[in-house]
Tab-separated table of C-alpha atoms and ligand atoms in Angstrom:
chain	number	residue	atom	x	y	z
A	250	MET	CA	-18.669	6.002	32.746
A	251	THR	CA	-18.275	9.047	30.481
A	252	ASP	CA	-14.954	10.033	28.929
A	253	GLN	CA	-14.914	13.049	31.212
A	254	ALA	CA	-15.495	10.940	34.310
A	255	ALA	CA	-12.622	8.704	33.304
A	256	THR	CA	-10.302	11.665	32.820
A	257	GLN	CA	-11.232	12.827	36.295
A	258	ASP	CA	-10.571	9.343	37.613
A	259	ILE	CA	-7.070	9.431	36.235
A	260	SER	CA	-6.366	12.925	37.511
A	261	ARG	CA	-7.880	12.132	40.942
A	262	SER	CA	-5.493	9.264	41.341
A	263	THR	CA	-2.530	11.620	40.981
A	264	SER	CA	-3.105	13.293	44.328
A	265	PRO	CA	-1.476	12.771	46.707
A	266	PRO	CA	0.776	9.986	45.391
A	267	ALA	CA	2.098	7.683	48.076
A	268	SER	CA	4.995	6.804	45.821
A	269	ILE	CA	5.780	6.859	42.155
A	270	ASP	CA	5.050	3.142	41.742
A	271	GLN	CA	1.713	3.632	43.480
A	272	LEU	CA	0.891	6.570	41.234
A	273	ILE	CA	1.708	4.652	38.080
A	274	ALA	CA	-0.225	1.610	39.309
A	275	ASP	CA	-3.257	3.853	39.981
A	276	ASN	CA	-3.004	5.398	36.526
A	277	ALA	CA	-2.711	1.950	34.935
A	278	ARG	CA	-5.871	0.808	36.723
A	279	ALA	CA	-7.814	3.925	35.718
A	280	LEU	CA	-6.700	3.642	32.099
A	281	SER	CA	-7.438	-0.059	31.924
A	282	SER	CA	-10.930	0.352	33.336
A	283	GLN	CA	-11.686	3.241	30.992
A	284	LEU	CA	-10.484	1.231	27.982
A	285	HIS	CA	-12.748	-1.575	29.104
A	286	THR	CA	-15.712	0.802	29.239
A	287	LEU	CA	-14.864	2.296	25.871
A	288	ARG	CA	-14.722	-1.138	24.325
A	289	ALA	CA	-18.074	-2.111	25.788
A	290	ARG	CA	-19.509	1.002	24.166
A	291	LEU	CA	-17.834	0.323	20.818
A	292	PHE	CA	-18.893	-3.283	20.569
A	293	PRO	CA	-22.076	-3.679	22.610
A	294	PRO	CA	-23.622	-5.684	24.106
A	295	THR	CA	-21.251	-8.631	24.380
A	296	ALA	CA	-18.152	-6.510	23.776
A	297	GLN	CA	-17.228	-8.968	21.038
A	298	LYS	CA	-16.262	-7.762	17.626
A	299	GLU	CA	-18.106	-8.879	14.543
A	300	LEU	CA	-17.124	-8.546	10.933
A	301	ARG	CA	-19.384	-6.497	8.663
A	302	LEU	CA	-21.170	-7.955	5.650
A	303	PHE	CA	-19.709	-7.534	2.168
A	304	SER	CA	-21.546	-6.177	-0.842
A	305	SER	CA	-21.979	-8.502	-3.774
A	306	ALA	CA	-19.359	-6.493	-5.719
A	307	GLU	CA	-16.879	-6.861	-2.844
A	308	ALA	CA	-17.603	-10.578	-2.498
A	309	ALA	CA	-17.108	-11.063	-6.236
A	310	ARG	CA	-13.784	-9.217	-6.134
A	311	LEU	CA	-12.578	-11.298	-3.151
A	312	ILE	CA	-13.462	-14.537	-4.922
A	313	GLY	CA	-12.153	-13.418	-8.302
A	314	VAL	CA	-15.383	-13.573	-10.336
A	315	THR	CA	-17.588	-10.845	-11.777
A	316	ASP	CA	-20.494	-9.394	-9.880
A	317	GLY	CA	-22.755	-10.478	-12.763
A	318	TYR	CA	-21.653	-14.061	-12.323
A	319	LEU	CA	-22.496	-13.988	-8.601
A	320	ARG	CA	-25.917	-12.535	-9.433
A	321	GLN	CA	-26.575	-15.331	-11.933
A	322	LEU	CA	-25.481	-17.850	-9.348
A	323	ALA	CA	-27.834	-16.338	-6.743
A	324	LEU	CA	-30.740	-16.308	-9.218
A	325	GLY	CA	-30.089	-19.934	-10.081
A	326	GLY	CA	-30.157	-20.863	-6.375
A	327	GLY	CA	-26.444	-21.747	-6.326
A	328	GLY	CA	-24.373	-21.103	-3.215
A	329	PRO	CA	-25.546	-19.545	0.048
A	330	ALA	CA	-28.581	-17.259	0.170
A	331	ALA	CA	-27.359	-13.696	0.612
A	332	GLU	CA	-28.913	-11.281	3.070
A	333	ARG	CA	-30.779	-8.321	1.678
A	334	GLY	CA	-29.472	-4.868	2.518
A	335	PRO	CA	-30.874	-1.405	1.757
A	336	GLY	CA	-32.436	-1.266	-1.735
A	337	GLY	CA	-32.480	-5.056	-1.925
A	338	ARG	CA	-28.684	-5.229	-2.337
A	339	ARG	CA	-27.239	-8.667	-1.747
A	340	LEU	CA	-24.867	-8.844	1.229
A	341	TYR	CA	-22.552	-11.712	2.138
A	342	SER	CA	-20.822	-12.593	5.396
A	343	LEU	CA	-17.217	-13.765	5.110
A	344	ALA	CA	-18.403	-17.277	6.010
A	345	GLN	CA	-20.755	-17.088	3.001
A	346	VAL	CA	-17.932	-15.846	0.778
A	347	HIS	CA	-16.000	-18.963	1.797
A	348	GLU	CA	-19.116	-21.052	1.150
A	349	LEU	CA	-19.362	-19.551	-2.336
A	350	ARG	CA	-15.734	-20.491	-2.921
A	351	ARG	CA	-16.462	-24.070	-1.909
A	352	PHE	CA	-19.498	-24.125	-4.195
A	353	LEU	CA	-17.503	-22.807	-7.169
A	354	ALA	CA	-14.588	-25.115	-6.402
A	355	LYS	CA	-16.788	-28.126	-7.155
A	356	SER	CA	-16.254	-27.355	-10.833
A	357	LYS	CA	-12.913	-25.499	-10.555
A	358	PRO	CA	-10.748	-26.328	-7.515
A	359	GLY	CA	-8.640	-23.145	-7.944
A	360	TYR	CA	-11.316	-21.123	-6.124
A	361	ILE	CA	-10.019	-22.534	-2.856
A	362	PRO	CA	-6.437	-21.282	-2.553
A	363	ALA	CA	-5.352	-23.581	0.322
A	364	ARG	CA	-1.950	-25.141	-0.252
A	365	VAL	CA	-1.732	-28.611	-1.675
A	366	GLY	CA	0.918	-31.277	-2.138
A	367	SER	CA	4.439	-30.088	-1.499
A	368	GLU	CA	3.505	-26.425	-1.017
A	369	HIS	CA	4.977	-25.619	2.385
A	370	LEU	CA	3.596	-23.482	5.184
A	371	GLN	CA	4.545	-19.830	4.741
A	372	VAL	CA	5.647	-18.080	7.916
A	373	ILE	CA	6.022	-14.354	7.414
A	374	ALA	CA	7.813	-12.310	10.063
A	375	VAL	CA	7.094	-8.582	9.939
A	376	THR	CA	9.989	-6.899	11.634
A	377	ASN	CA	12.231	-3.880	12.256
A	378	PHE	CA	13.429	-2.806	15.652
A	379	LYS	CA	12.446	0.757	14.820
A	380	GLY	CA	9.300	1.514	16.822
A	381	GLY	CA	6.356	2.802	14.836
A	382	SER	CA	7.667	1.645	11.457
A	383	GLY	CA	4.265	0.118	10.664
A	384	LYS	CA	4.805	-3.534	11.668
A	385	THR	CA	1.453	-3.990	13.387
A	386	THR	CA	-0.504	-2.142	10.704
A	387	VAL	CA	1.180	-4.171	7.966
A	388	SER	CA	0.909	-7.556	9.671
A	389	THR	CA	-2.727	-7.140	10.722
A	390	HIS	CA	-3.897	-5.934	7.312
A	391	LEU	CA	-1.862	-8.660	5.603
A	392	ALA	CA	-3.321	-11.426	7.780
A	393	GLN	CA	-6.866	-10.139	7.205
A	394	TYR	CA	-6.331	-9.678	3.461
A	395	LEU	CA	-5.082	-13.264	3.119
A	396	ALA	CA	-8.063	-14.597	5.098
A	397	LEU	CA	-10.449	-12.579	2.933
A	398	ARG	CA	-8.764	-14.154	-0.100
A	399	GLY	CA	-9.584	-17.587	1.271
A	400	PHE	CA	-6.272	-18.715	2.773
A	401	ARG	CA	-6.147	-20.374	6.189
A	402	VAL	CA	-4.228	-17.853	8.252
A	403	LEU	CA	-2.719	-17.744	11.731
A	404	ALA	CA	-1.732	-14.314	13.092
A	405	ILE	CA	0.733	-14.259	15.974
A	406	ASP	CA	1.143	-11.220	18.183
A	407	LEU	CA	4.703	-11.541	19.412
A	408	ASP	CA	4.838	-8.041	20.844
A	409	PRO	CA	4.318	-7.684	24.622
A	410	GLN	CA	2.643	-4.324	23.798
A	411	ALA	CA	-0.047	-6.420	22.088
A	412	SER	CA	-1.214	-3.769	19.605
A	413	MET	CA	-2.257	-6.421	17.118
A	414	SER	CA	-4.372	-8.157	19.765
A	415	ALA	CA	-5.975	-4.800	20.556
A	416	LEU	CA	-6.909	-4.387	16.887
A	417	PHE	CA	-8.654	-7.745	17.131
A	418	GLY	CA	-10.705	-6.440	20.053
A	419	TYR	CA	-8.712	-7.867	22.955
A	420	GLN	CA	-7.684	-5.812	25.907
A	421	PRO	CA	-4.483	-7.662	26.810
A	422	GLU	CA	-4.630	-7.297	30.599
A	423	PHE	CA	-8.336	-8.263	30.755
A	424	ASP	CA	-8.871	-10.791	28.056
A	425	ILE	CA	-5.574	-12.649	27.896
A	426	LYS	CA	-4.889	-14.808	30.930
A	427	PRO	CA	-1.538	-16.325	31.964
A	428	ASN	CA	-0.219	-18.887	29.502
A	429	GLU	CA	-2.554	-17.677	26.746
A	430	THR	CA	0.141	-16.056	24.577
A	431	LEU	CA	2.824	-17.717	22.481
A	432	TYR	CA	4.950	-17.716	25.633
A	433	GLY	CA	2.781	-20.594	26.853
A	434	ALA	CA	3.971	-22.717	23.932
A	435	ILE	CA	7.666	-21.747	23.945
A	436	ARG	CA	8.418	-21.464	27.658
A	437	TYR	CA	11.140	-23.676	29.087
A	438	ASP	CA	9.403	-25.013	32.175
A	439	GLY	CA	6.761	-27.626	32.867
A	440	ASP	CA	3.870	-25.210	32.353
A	441	ARG	CA	4.398	-25.273	28.598
A	442	ARG	CA	1.207	-26.110	26.660
A	443	PRO	CA	0.412	-27.164	23.115
A	444	LEU	CA	0.056	-24.226	20.725
A	445	LYS	CA	-3.269	-25.670	19.530
A	446	GLU	CA	-4.758	-24.926	22.958
A	447	ILE	CA	-3.657	-21.288	22.803
A	448	ILE	CA	-4.874	-20.427	19.316
A	449	ARG	CA	-8.214	-18.578	19.218
A	450	PRO	CA	-10.572	-18.135	16.309
A	451	THR	CA	-11.338	-14.545	15.305
A	452	TYR	CA	-14.438	-12.931	13.820
A	453	PHE	CA	-12.681	-13.263	10.430
A	454	GLN	CA	-13.591	-16.825	9.446
A	455	GLY	CA	-10.358	-18.490	8.342
A	456	LEU	CA	-8.148	-16.265	10.489
A	457	ASP	CA	-7.010	-17.455	13.919
A	458	ILE	CA	-4.855	-15.566	16.385
A	459	VAL	CA	-2.338	-16.177	19.110
A	460	PRO	CA	-2.766	-13.010	21.145
A	461	GLY	CA	-0.013	-11.262	23.052
A	462	ASN	CA	0.438	-9.469	26.315
A	463	LEU	CA	3.216	-8.541	28.741
A	464	GLU	CA	3.789	-12.179	29.634
A	465	LEU	CA	5.722	-12.592	26.354
A	466	HIS	CA	8.466	-10.534	27.894
A	467	GLU	CA	9.259	-13.438	30.234
A	468	PHE	CA	10.929	-15.193	27.325
A	469	GLU	CA	13.501	-12.385	27.127
A	470	HIS	CA	14.369	-13.037	30.808
A	471	ASP	CA	14.201	-16.826	30.761
A	472	THR	CA	16.428	-17.286	27.741
A	473	PRO	CA	19.638	-15.631	29.018
A	474	ARG	CA	19.146	-17.510	32.294
A	475	MET	CA	18.899	-20.821	30.463
A	476	LEU	CA	21.913	-19.916	28.322
A	477	ALA	CA	23.952	-18.890	31.387
A	478	GLU	CA	23.091	-22.153	33.098
A	479	GLY	CA	24.123	-23.979	29.946
A	480	LYS	CA	20.663	-25.531	29.675
A	481	LYS	CA	18.806	-25.967	26.466
A	482	GLY	CA	15.487	-27.017	27.882
A	483	ASP	CA	14.098	-29.242	25.202
A	484	GLY	CA	15.563	-27.269	22.312
A	485	LEU	CA	17.604	-24.172	21.583
A	486	PHE	CA	15.915	-20.821	22.108
A	487	PHE	CA	15.944	-19.793	18.476
A	488	ALA	CA	14.166	-22.961	17.381
A	489	ARG	CA	11.282	-22.788	19.845
A	490	VAL	CA	8.852	-20.690	17.808
A	491	ALA	CA	9.475	-22.860	14.748
A	492	LYS	CA	9.009	-26.000	16.818
A	493	ALA	CA	5.678	-24.799	18.200
A	494	LEU	CA	4.526	-23.971	14.678
A	495	THR	CA	5.281	-27.454	13.360
A	496	THR	CA	2.495	-28.739	15.627
A	497	VAL	CA	-0.112	-26.735	13.683
A	498	ASP	CA	1.529	-26.863	10.247
A	499	GLN	CA	-1.349	-28.774	8.664
A	500	ASP	CA	-4.011	-26.332	9.850
A	501	TYR	CA	-2.775	-23.244	8.000
A	502	ASP	CA	-1.461	-21.945	4.704
A	503	ILE	CA	0.169	-18.805	6.029
A	504	VAL	CA	1.338	-17.579	9.444
A	505	VAL	CA	1.919	-13.843	9.946
A	506	ILE	CA	4.027	-12.773	12.927
A	507	ASP	CA	3.954	-9.219	14.274
A	508	CYS	CA	7.376	-8.796	15.910
A	509	PRO	CA	8.194	-6.485	18.820
A	510	PRO	CA	10.276	-3.361	18.131
A	511	GLN	CA	13.467	-4.868	19.462
A	512	LEU	CA	15.934	-7.453	18.376
A	513	GLY	CA	15.461	-9.746	21.328
A	514	PHE	CA	15.054	-13.479	21.677
A	515	LEU	CA	11.405	-13.371	20.590
A	516	THR	CA	12.286	-11.646	17.314
A	517	LEU	CA	15.170	-14.053	16.734
A	518	GLY	CA	12.785	-16.952	17.319
A	519	ALA	CA	10.403	-15.480	14.743
A	520	LEU	CA	13.236	-14.942	12.251
A	521	CYS	CA	14.292	-18.567	12.641
A	522	ALA	CA	10.716	-19.782	12.140
A	523	ALA	CA	10.168	-17.528	9.131
A	524	THR	CA	10.115	-18.538	5.505
A	525	GLY	CA	9.583	-14.925	4.467
A	526	VAL	CA	10.687	-11.676	6.090
A	527	LEU	CA	9.158	-8.248	5.622
A	528	ILE	CA	11.159	-5.311	6.961
A	529	THR	CA	8.944	-2.268	7.317
A	530	ILE	CA	10.526	1.123	6.680
A	531	HIS	CA	9.064	4.542	7.178
A	532	PRO	CA	10.994	6.545	4.579
A	533	GLN	CA	12.697	9.172	6.679
A	534	MET	CA	16.445	9.571	6.810
A	535	LEU	CA	16.619	9.092	10.581
A	536	ASP	CA	14.613	5.890	10.384
A	537	VAL	CA	16.795	4.628	7.563
A	538	ALA	CA	19.920	5.434	9.585
A	539	SER	CA	18.628	3.348	12.477
A	540	MET	CA	17.704	0.596	10.039
A	541	SER	CA	21.320	0.293	9.044
A	542	GLN	CA	22.102	-0.563	12.666
A	543	PHE	CA	19.173	-2.985	12.719
A	544	LEU	CA	20.539	-4.777	9.656
A	545	GLN	CA	24.057	-4.953	11.095
A	546	MET	CA	22.837	-6.333	14.406
A	547	THR	CA	20.436	-8.751	12.745
A	548	SER	CA	23.103	-10.068	10.449
A	549	GLY	CA	25.543	-10.507	13.349
A	550	LEU	CA	23.008	-12.334	15.510
A	551	LEU	CA	21.720	-14.483	12.672
A	552	SER	CA	25.212	-15.586	11.759
A	553	VAL	CA	25.715	-16.756	15.356
A	554	VAL	CA	22.382	-18.574	15.192
A	555	ARG	CA	23.244	-20.125	11.822
A	556	LYS	CA	26.578	-21.374	13.130
A	557	ALA	CA	24.746	-22.877	16.099
A	558	GLY	CA	22.575	-24.834	13.686
A	559	GLY	CA	19.616	-22.489	13.271
A	560	ASN	CA	17.586	-22.837	10.120
A	561	LEU	CA	17.680	-19.616	8.107
A	562	GLN	CA	16.388	-20.638	4.703
A	563	TYR	CA	14.189	-17.828	3.473
A	564	ASP	CA	11.945	-18.014	0.458
A	565	PHE	CA	12.027	-14.229	0.336
A	566	LEU	CA	13.051	-11.100	2.181
A	567	ARG	CA	11.587	-7.739	1.177
A	568	TYR	CA	11.629	-4.155	2.379
A	569	LEU	CA	8.215	-2.550	2.563
A	570	ILE	CA	7.835	1.236	2.514
A	571	THR	CA	5.178	2.266	5.025
A	572	ARG	CA	3.176	5.426	5.784
A	573	PHE	CA	4.441	6.800	2.478
A	574	GLU	CA	3.467	10.293	1.354
A	575	PRO	CA	4.428	10.467	-2.351
A	576	ASN	CA	4.068	14.249	-2.431
A	577	ASP	CA	6.587	14.704	0.354
A	578	GLY	CA	9.859	15.498	-1.452
A	579	PRO	CA	12.319	14.230	1.179
A	580	GLN	CA	10.311	10.994	1.602
A	581	ALA	CA	10.310	10.410	-2.148
A	582	GLN	CA	14.077	10.960	-2.136
A	583	VAL	CA	14.596	8.418	0.621
A	584	VAL	CA	12.460	5.893	-1.288
A	585	GLY	CA	14.529	6.542	-4.425
A	586	PHE	CA	17.697	6.041	-2.380
A	587	LEU	CA	16.428	2.724	-0.985
A	588	ARG	CA	15.290	1.459	-4.385
A	589	ASN	CA	18.712	2.295	-5.849
A	590	LEU	CA	20.444	0.522	-3.022
A	591	PHE	CA	18.287	-2.569	-2.604
A	592	GLY	CA	16.674	-2.851	-6.061
A	593	ASP	CA	14.022	-5.543	-6.277
A	594	LEU	CA	14.292	-6.280	-2.579
A	595	VAL	CA	12.065	-3.227	-2.046
A	596	LEU	CA	8.445	-4.113	-2.785
A	597	THR	CA	7.168	-2.221	-5.829
A	598	GLN	CA	4.022	-1.232	-3.966
A	599	ALA	CA	4.284	1.038	-0.933
A	600	MET	CA	1.769	1.361	1.867
A	601	LEU	CA	0.472	4.912	1.575
A	602	LYS	CA	-0.134	7.043	4.612
A	603	SER	CA	-3.879	7.385	5.028
A	604	THR	CA	-6.241	8.823	7.595
A	605	ALA	CA	-8.385	5.750	6.880
A	606	VAL	CA	-5.819	3.721	8.873
A	607	SER	CA	-5.882	6.116	11.825
A	608	GLU	CA	-9.659	6.646	11.714
A	609	ALA	CA	-10.269	2.902	11.686
A	610	GLY	CA	-7.625	2.559	14.422
A	611	LEU	CA	-9.610	4.884	16.671
A	612	ARG	CA	-12.370	2.283	16.643
A	613	LYS	CA	-9.846	-0.525	17.048
A	614	GLN	CA	-10.486	-1.532	13.484
A	615	THR	CA	-8.525	-1.998	10.295
A	616	VAL	CA	-9.375	-0.535	6.911
A	617	TYR	CA	-10.652	-3.968	5.852
A	618	GLU	CA	-13.225	-3.870	8.646
A	619	ILE	CA	-14.732	-0.476	7.980
A	620	SER	CA	-17.074	0.034	5.046
A	621	ARG	CA	-16.890	2.764	2.465
A	622	ASP	CA	-19.781	4.729	3.960
A	623	GLN	CA	-18.072	5.111	7.349
A	624	ILE	CA	-15.430	7.587	6.197
A	625	ASN	CA	-14.726	9.905	3.269
A	626	ARG	CA	-15.278	7.782	0.190
A	627	GLN	CA	-12.187	8.908	-1.699
A	628	THR	CA	-9.978	8.401	1.360
A	629	TYR	CA	-11.422	4.913	1.764
A	630	GLU	CA	-10.937	3.954	-1.890
A	631	ARG	CA	-7.372	5.221	-1.926
A	632	ALA	CA	-6.478	3.347	1.270
A	633	ILE	CA	-8.043	0.065	0.134
A	634	GLU	CA	-6.339	0.353	-3.233
A	635	SER	CA	-2.940	0.863	-1.606
A	636	LEU	CA	-3.435	-1.968	0.916
A	637	ASP	CA	-4.702	-4.391	-1.719
A	638	ALA	CA	-1.760	-3.510	-3.970
A	639	VAL	CA	0.814	-4.159	-1.219
A	640	ASN	CA	-0.886	-7.310	0.041
A	641	GLY	CA	-1.498	-8.551	-3.499
A	642	GLU	CA	2.221	-8.236	-4.223
A	643	ILE	CA	2.996	-10.265	-1.092
A	644	GLU	CA	0.333	-12.842	-2.036
A	645	ASN	CA	2.031	-13.221	-5.401
A	646	LEU	CA	5.423	-13.743	-3.734
A	647	ILE	CA	3.822	-16.592	-1.782
A	648	ARG	CA	2.172	-18.027	-4.895
A	649	LYS	CA	5.528	-17.935	-6.650
A	650	VAL	CA	7.179	-19.849	-3.789
A	651	TRP	CA	4.466	-22.486	-4.221
A	652	GLY	CA	5.125	-22.553	-7.963
A	653	ARG	CA	1.744	-21.061	-8.838
A	654	ALA	CA	0.909	-18.316	-11.308
A	655	ALA	CA	0.289	-14.790	-10.012
A	656	ALA	CA	-3.289	-14.042	-8.938
B	894	LIG	N1	-0.420	3.641	6.276
B	894	LIG	C1	-0.645	4.343	7.386
B	894	LIG	N2	-1.360	5.487	7.363
B	894	LIG	C2	-1.603	6.196	8.483
B	894	LIG	N3	-1.147	5.849	9.696
B	894	LIG	C3	-0.429	4.723	9.794
B	894	LIG	C4	-0.133	3.913	8.656
B	894	LIG	N4	0.613	2.856	9.072
B	894	LIG	C5	0.763	2.997	10.389
B	894	LIG	N5	0.145	4.115	10.835
B	894	LIG	C6	0.091	4.601	12.220
B	894	LIG	O1	1.410	4.767	12.680
B	894	LIG	C7	1.529	4.314	14.022
B	894	LIG	C8	2.594	3.237	14.118
B	894	LIG	O2	2.196	2.143	13.318
B	894	LIG	P1	2.299	0.639	13.857
B	894	LIG	O3	1.733	0.526	15.216
B	894	LIG	O4	1.778	-0.231	12.806
B	894	LIG	O5	3.886	0.532	13.947
B	894	LIG	P2	4.734	-0.589	14.691
B	894	LIG	O6	6.004	-0.726	13.932
B	894	LIG	O7	3.932	-1.803	14.891
B	894	LIG	O8	4.993	0.102	16.101
B	894	LIG	P3	5.713	-0.622	17.368
B	894	LIG	O9	7.158	-0.632	17.020
B	894	LIG	O10	5.383	0.269	18.516
B	894	LIG	O11	5.145	-1.985	17.485
B	894	LIG	C9	0.144	3.830	14.426
B	894	LIG	O12	-0.503	4.846	15.127
B	894	LIG	C10	-0.547	3.558	13.118
B	894	LIG	O13	-1.949	3.741	13.194
B	895	LIG	MG1	3.589	-2.904	16.634
């Protein structure tokens, strides 16, 4: 179906509407089917996403060695055999990058960053009830960055809107069946299943996902009902996400949770499971004003949860400036205001606004998935630099919690 045909489909369904619910249902169907077609065109023929190959320079940077060293290694027959790209350039898949790490780790274990000994699982909740503050963009790029760096990562889409799942190539209403979101593992009734069964691998080797869809919203309905009936199920609502995560603790180094834009029971569950919290802020005065309400409400709710026995021991909490335009005077002022107020709680690095994010988004991709020849080179470089700087700062927070030196 062409884009034009789809548009006609949608407009055809508007006349004559039997009722408003019918009209909306028709529009939903038309949109869903068109999205399905678009996806099939973007990722033919199996409609599955695949991760691109990385140049030898990129692979070297991810591993933390020089390009020259990788070349020597390749010449000496060490590590996996790279593919040859245009001009004989060596290209590595992410699986091969991991293989190289394992090869190098034989003489220096530090090349594999997985946690050891008493280093505990890091669960990072990316939150703010302000819609559009950059939660999904931040959490998806963070999860992918950490996987590229060699950590074992689980990304959880806790938002019924499922934007993170969409970035990973899933169309929530098509690809995610009942009981295939985190709801399946935290629900109160007998249909609850082990989280392990729900987790899916992604095309980023080392990064798994628990996708989301509208079903997650059920938790917001079930919980007040359980509370009203004075039932706990098999554990209090705020402990359910944490409890599910304990069953997969050994499989991961870091869990990244993309929270919904509301302070409901799902978000509270994520905050109780978290060891680290990132609050995303788009630096505009109106957004900051609403954040003040978010902080007040969060603090009130968390104190209730704490008194009820909830675990709220954070290794860190940080504010992250998102979609930042340094040349925008008012934005720079708001950032200055926040830094004065919150000091070191505001991450030094800000996520810059970039068309690379939106251009990649059009193809349901992140900046880490596109390559430098797909968009304007300078735009690409600037975006990658900003993302790596933000994510690198977060990686170092995690390393510090584990008692390691900065990367
Ligand atoms: N650094 C950036 N540069 C350009 N656009 C961005 C950037 N970060 C986010 N955006 C865009 O801003 C919009 C909102 O971002 P995002 O979806 O990450 O916010 P969110 O907080 O998850 O929203 P919601 O509350 O609806 O879940 C998206 O269209 C996204 O592509
Ligand atoms: Mg989102």
